[in-house]
Amino acid sequence: MVVPVKQPVAVTKRTITWCPGCGNFSILSAFIDAVNDLGLEPWKVVVVSGIGCSGKIANYTPFNGAHVIHGRVIPFAMGVKLVNPELVVVGFSGDGDAYAIGIEHLPHAIRRNIDVKLIVHNNKVFGLTTGQASPTSDKGMITRTTPWGNIEEPINPIAMAISLGASFVARGFSGDTGHLKYLFKEALRHKGFSLIDVLQPCVTYDRVHTYQWYRERIYRLEDAGHDPVNFNEALKKAYEWGDRIPIGLFYRVRKPTFEEVLPVTSEGPPLVVRPISSRTIRDLLVKNHGLTLD
Amino acid sequence: MVVPVKQPVAVTKRTITWCPGCGNFSILSAFIDAVNDLGLEPWKVVVVSGIGCSGKIANYTPFNGAHVIHGRVIPFAMGVKLVNPELVVVGFSGDGDAYAIGIEHLPHAIRRNIDVKLIVHNNKVFGLTTGQASPTSDKGMITRTTPWGNIEEPINPIAMAISLGASFVARGFSGDTGHLKYLFKEALRHKGFSLIDVLQPCVTYDRVHTYQWYRERIYRLEDAGHDPVNFNEALKKAYEWGDRIPIGLFYRVRKPTFEEVLPVTSEGPPLVVRPISSRTIRDLLVKNHGLTLD
Amino acid sequence: MERDVVQLLVGGSAGSGSIACGTILARALMEMGYYIVGDNEYPSIIRGGHTAYWVRASVKRINEVDEFNDLVVAMDHETFIRHSMEFRESTVFILDSKVVKPPNGVKVIDVPVLKLLREEGMELVVGNSIFSGAVAAAIGIPLDYVHKAIEAQFRGRKSVIEVNSRAAAIGYEYLAQVSIDYDLPRLKPPRPWGPRVLLTGNEAVALGMAKAGVKVYASYPMTPASTILHYLIGISKDKDMAVLQVENEIAAAQIVAGAAWAGVRAATGTSGGGFSLMVETLSMAGMMELPIVIVLAMRPGPSTGMATMSAQQDLLFAVFSGHGEFPRIVVAPIDQYDAYIKVIEAFNLAEKYRVPAIILEDKHLAEGHRSVPVLPEEVAIDRGAVVPYEEAVKLVRNGFEYKPYQVTKTGVSLHISPGVPGLVVRTESSEHDEGGFVTIAPHKASEMYLKRLRKIKYLRKEIEEKYKPLEVHGVKPSEADLLIFTWGSSLQAVVDAMEIVGGELSASVISISYLWPFPRRRFREALMGVKDAITISVEHNALGLLAKLIRMETGFRIAYHLGKVDGRPFRPSPLAEKIIKLAKAVRGVKHGSPR
Amino acid sequence: MERDVVQLLVGGSAGSGSIACGTILARALMEMGYYIVGDNEYPSIIRGGHTAYWVRASVKRINEVDEFNDLVVAMDHETFIRHSMEFRESTVFILDSKVVKPPNGVKVIDVPVLKLLREEGMELVVGNSIFSGAVAAAIGIPLDYVHKAIEAQFRGRKSVIEVNSRAAAIGYEYLAQVSIDYDLPRLKPPRPWGPRVLLTGNEAVALGMAKAGVKVYASYPMTPASTILHYLIGISKDKDMAVLQVENEIAAAQIVAGAAWAGVRAATGTSGGGFSLMVETLSMAGMMELPIVIVLAMRPGPSTGMATMSAQQDLLFAVFSGHGEFPRIVVAPIDQYDAYIKVIEAFNLAEKYRVPAIILEDKHLAEGHRSVPVLPEEVAIDRGAVVPYEEAVKLVRNGFEYKPYQVTKTGVSLHISPGVPGLVVRTESSEHDEGGFVTIAPHKASEMYLKRLRKIKYLRKEIEEKYKPLEVHGVKPSEADLLIFTWGSSLQAVVDAMEIVGGELSASVISISYLWPFPRRRFREALMGVKDAITISVEHNALGLLAKLIRMETGFRIAYHLGKVDGRPFRPSPLAEKIIKLAKAVRGVKHGSPR
Ligand SMILES: Cc1ncc(C[n+]2csc(CCOP(=O)(O)OP(=O)(O)O)c2C)c(N)n1
Ligand SMILES: Cc1ncc(C[n+]2csc(CCOP(=O)(O)OP(=O)(O)O)c2C)c(N)n1
Ligand code: SF4
Ligand code: SF4
Ligand SMILES: [Mg+2]
Ligand SMILES: [Mg+2]
């Protein structure tokens, strides 16, 4: 390629450095559109992204942005949400970010049902580090680190999230931007931890799972009459992969969120605007340390 | 308690420092018995344990022992197994060790199906650090860190492991040593990653889940005609908790193990005894770096 | 015979209540008006093993528990074995001879605790309070004070208070009516100290956080930091704090970073192993300029080490951990009162300079007791570069062009958190421009890197000029024959040791609490005109880490190191002996006749 | 005009093949017999952005790529912008004017690559090879060498080799027939060097691991360490190595620890962020006395920093990370050949002393090229304290009483791994006795703690006496007016810079590769009799970390620091300029007349 690629420019005036044709573009546009459709004000939205091609999205979205370290989208986002539950906090991870180095946070975010949305750019490889295998790489898949084919079973994030009791579990596809926007809007409307795993073709490092490959297999759960309140059905659908691959909303249930249950955040203004100047400790010395006031 | 407790002495001649009545005692004895019943030689067995009351077991078992750091039983055990697949490598974790700080390794050990057994002393609290909540603490449970009741959903390790595709998933109970021994023997006979979650009453920090409490609820899957080859049934049973609590073997399937599939360990003697003196690099310089030999 | 100082030891197996018994006595003595230092030791075992609590009470200010105990409650036989070096002929033992057989020839007061319990139909668990009562009677603590102390110890738990108070009364009365042949250690009447409170270091740290206005504390339990978490959970509802136990230390640190970015004061606490897992986030906080505060409560390493013991082995780890170069604050309080103050100062400085801060405690401070003056309610809370929400709203409304990483002379940029109408803000772990967008442009990258590092100079200057980065005890360094350097809680034993060394050597003790950025100028000033003195660092480690740091930062070479690596804190008398021995070896100093 | 040295630059967007093109030219030039140094720069972007590859080729030994390029292949416009400081009047540009518009007045050779490709029906992707051919023709590389280099570059992939060779031939022929008005940089005939190989630092490290007998390499990808993983996977089948990509760096380090305990040589590699996550395991290895080896390939921090750039910011992090005090080895190779040697040495020392080792590389070394003599096959592999399996079996059979943590004079205990009939072995992360069982007994705990630290003395001594912990270049330090201190790959630019500084200053360069335990004695010996020289540390960081370490360990104060924090390695000419300027400012040194 001796002709330099012309790279698009984001609304933030930053050159977008994804490869031409990368599945990340439609995640970006679907998300911005979803936010706008819902009439959310940009300053109310916080994007927290990890490290990877995926993570660059924080530089391209016209919202508050924190581009954190690899694998730590969830806890950082949780810190933001706790302090200011009025913000809409959305995490963006890669499959490596979310399911390899950062996987420990997922079951716990689910247990807490903190109202953070996690969008995973699942391209089945480590893109930014030049195409190593990821936890979602298929068995047998040839990648930079599996020259003779991957010998590990891929992780099934949808099944894992549903079985752990996540309150919102969906799968999107970069090749279906409209549907993706719909899923993002549903997630943004949902109160509680939401996982949206997006099948995102990496046109550079995964020559197998192309748009075409997915298009031949994908169908929408919404078209198949799937009822997202049915836990068992959802779990069954989660294991469907191969000739037919479902996308859409697998499961949704409204449960109290962490901020709603944690006493200190359950009522009153956001922690960030509560005054600290009036904090006293004298009362604690009296109550806890036997200080007698005369 | 002004009268000092008489503490039992392990076969390793170390004082056992668990509280009198602790559920860990029967895990220790059931495991030693299981090994002996199977006629495994002590020097072929490697115990890898984490940090916690549970982790102390490595000091009490008459086998090779590595008492590693908190949460890292699985990867350390994996390193041992890879190098010498002839060893029987068994990990012992607490519920904090395995499901809080070390949870990231579980899905990946399952994906790899490395032939390591993980026995989790699930006492629903952090015992050694004086009774804080753990990921398996029930909702509403009062612990040192949840004085007004736990607000997080407990994790369901059995459901998580089955849904992720683990090849051997079982639950034992400290109050049923015979059954526990049976499970340990089955696990030791199984080739592949095995999770045995043991309901282990902490008599000091959990006054709710006593032996009595469990006895009133527990039944054996083996008595209920459960068929451990049935994935869907296993998953259904995994969600049973409350008035009736199943113990026993939920699921078992024989799949190739990591060591069986990884080219370098799939054949030949263990890595540890292969000679290194004959290693050459000249051939690599020729093959990979264009060195021409004349 | 009445004395200025009395030291008690309560020994028993874990679960015996020996620590509670000791704490109750400490509390009662403090209430009477004595100066108190308390220390405890326990194994990483929940029941069984051996635990100990030492109380030293004095009419004068004292600094550390010492080697010898005047009165010992022996609830287990181990008390005689483990503490055999801590007894002298005059030591009196209180015990139940049905439980513990004392060695021959020691002075024993036999209290038939088991029998008394049985007679009263009381449970074994309150046996320790019978001992509390007995000790009170023996050394002259009015029963009232014991009752009050029991109330404070078990606050709120009415039935527990009741039964323990009864047990104490029984012990008190029993002892009051037995005749004792030997001198009991009794204290002179206390001097008026003004109101005081008995605090552990961790309680003081937690109170400092409450006062500083911490809104989020996220942590994963780890001895000896866990009690901060426990304490803060207890007050979380009253004090508007989200206090969380989370899945691991990485999550804890990241939540704190997220909360700090979102605009509040946030902190976490851990020990060395957990701190290791926070190091990546520490570096991120360096890059993102987030004023997160981490309490690193030290215990002996490496690795799991001795989980319940004390050490000062992590100084250089705290100072140099994290990839890349970035400013940070490392501050080590010297006692419980200081811990309260330093936590508040750390937040003020961290927010003023937008840098992470590490509070270095050792277990001995974290869990040891001291009677301290009532902690001040009036302290300066200065949020520095944080623009308050209301002000930010106004600024933005008036068209203020905000750049989160604006390059300034001091390197400090204003911080506005997300949520201000009309403004979006950014933070970035990669090298970034002033707007918080990724950059790899060489000039921009250098500029931003140096912007951050520029803070070091101003931070150091502020600490040197407006804070107390170091303290000098004893004679002026320029007049000293002996210069001792120390940090953290080890100072306490050193000060008492120098009292013991007394006139033999004219000594000066330099204790450094702001360890990073190192207060070079203040250090140099303090050492101005020093003679050819013997220089010793006294640190609870093997390699003399402060000495290394001082040499690195100032070139000053400390010739000797007195370390300790058995997990037990320094005690003044043995320390004094070692110092004298060393000084003699070096200079041939004779007892009573310094050169 | 024929020259001793020629420098080429190939610039293009990521995905343009500029780095492949440059590497092919480097390879061809090496095959011809020139001494080669190659460097590359690329953004953390897969397609687009700008990448560059520099080749410096010489008939004499050279050490570093320099500032100015004689010939430039410009595949994108950015080449002119980003490298504007790297051109002089004589610089010749090769480009396709249909793709790139050169600025006015520069010397251009227009190669119509697009047109040629179209005519030949070839794909855009091989355009870079047309440039390779053209450059070869321009500077006098016979086409044969280009073909051979292409074969080596794309080894095994037949059709790729074929099409690229064709493209190169087309470029070669095109250029051979155009007439060029200006002087082209052509090299003098090469001198005989003996057989050489072109290696990156990471290739050398991987080869070192292969040679050292590594059996397990577990890692999580992270630039600039990932290529070690890639390389080792490629050879894993042939060389009996389990090479694994795992879930995170914690797992990687723990697997390595488990493997080391189980008896094999094992290693991992990462950069600063991943190293942070390994720190807890490092401390565990310190406690368990496991000889794990970690390659820490540095890039600029803090945090994500500049992921694909180079830096030397993590020296003190490597030396002091981990809680508790424990011995470790920190060694920083200076070039590709040295990397091979040092990896092997690190394993030998780690296993002899049962301590963890850190190989500190910077990205510039890790991914830069150099033509080095053929790596020696005959090197000493010494497994030190590891008892071979067969021998262990025999020992146990004969009743040998094995204690895994036996206290010895040197602190080193023999290691027997699990699996020996009749023997069970133990390891323990808590403080433990000689058998590997937990202990908190104060004397035992101290004894074991000091046992481990005792190794430092013997390890240091061995390094000082049997290894080459430091190197001196230039005049003897005692005769030097200027003393430069450096480490890692920065040495290369320093040496070339001193060549440039030339007679103006009599200078000595001290490069330290065994950084910990610091070779104090060898350092002092090297500096014996130094005059009042100007002392400068040249390090790829801001604060002068080596200078800090030297002062801490020896008291020697280095007065000045020339640092760099833009992620780009030092280049000799600008460095020489800075050194001269600094020297002048300090001493008023005049050109040609040192004081
Ligand atoms: C602690 C740490 N380890 C490793 C890396 C290197 N790294 C950066 S991105 C990445 C993986 C990217 O894969 P993924 O998360 O799937 O994102 P993608 O690029 O595919 O969108 C890795 C390993 C890092 N930045 N930090
Ligand atoms: C990195 C790290 N963090 C925290 C700790 C402190 N710690 C030791 S054991 C433990 C939890 C114990 O709970 P669990 O794993 O359930 O074991 P149990 O004691 O209940 O058997 C913790 C938090 C540690 N040792 N290391
Ligand atoms: S490497 Fe793959 S994921 Fe990354 S930008 Fe290119 S196409 Fe997208
Ligand atoms: S605290 Fe609980 S788990 Fe630990 S030894 Fe005691 S009873 Fe067992
Ligand atoms: Mg990916
Ligand atoms: Mg537990």
PDB file of C-alpha atoms in Angstrom, chain B residues 1 48 59 67 119 126 139 153 158 162 185 224 241:
ATOM      1  CA  MET B   1     -12.468 -18.380  76.560  1.00  0.00           C
ATOM      2  CA  VAL B  48      -1.137 -25.669  45.769  1.00  0.00           C
ATOM      3  CA  ASN B  59       1.045 -27.143  55.701  1.00  0.00           C
ATOM      4  CA  HIS B  67       1.389 -22.191  49.690  1.00  0.00           C
ATOM      5  CA  ILE B 119     -11.161 -27.425  45.705  1.00  0.00           C
ATOM      6  CA  PHE B 126     -13.249 -14.131  54.411  1.00  0.00           C
ATOM      7  CA  LYS B 139     -27.822 -11.225  50.138  1.00  0.00           C
ATOM      8  CA  GLU B 153     -26.102 -10.946  44.911  1.00  0.00           C
ATOM      9  CA  ILE B 158     -21.499 -24.015  40.123  1.00  0.00           C
ATOM     10  CA  ILE B 162     -21.001 -25.276  34.119  1.00  0.00           C
ATOM     11  CA  LYS B 185     -11.760 -39.405  44.313  1.00  0.00           C
ATOM     12  CA  ALA B 224     -31.715 -38.074  43.365  1.00  0.00           C
ATOM     13  CA  TRP B 241     -30.633 -23.128  46.417  1.00  0.00           C
TER      14      TRP B 241
END
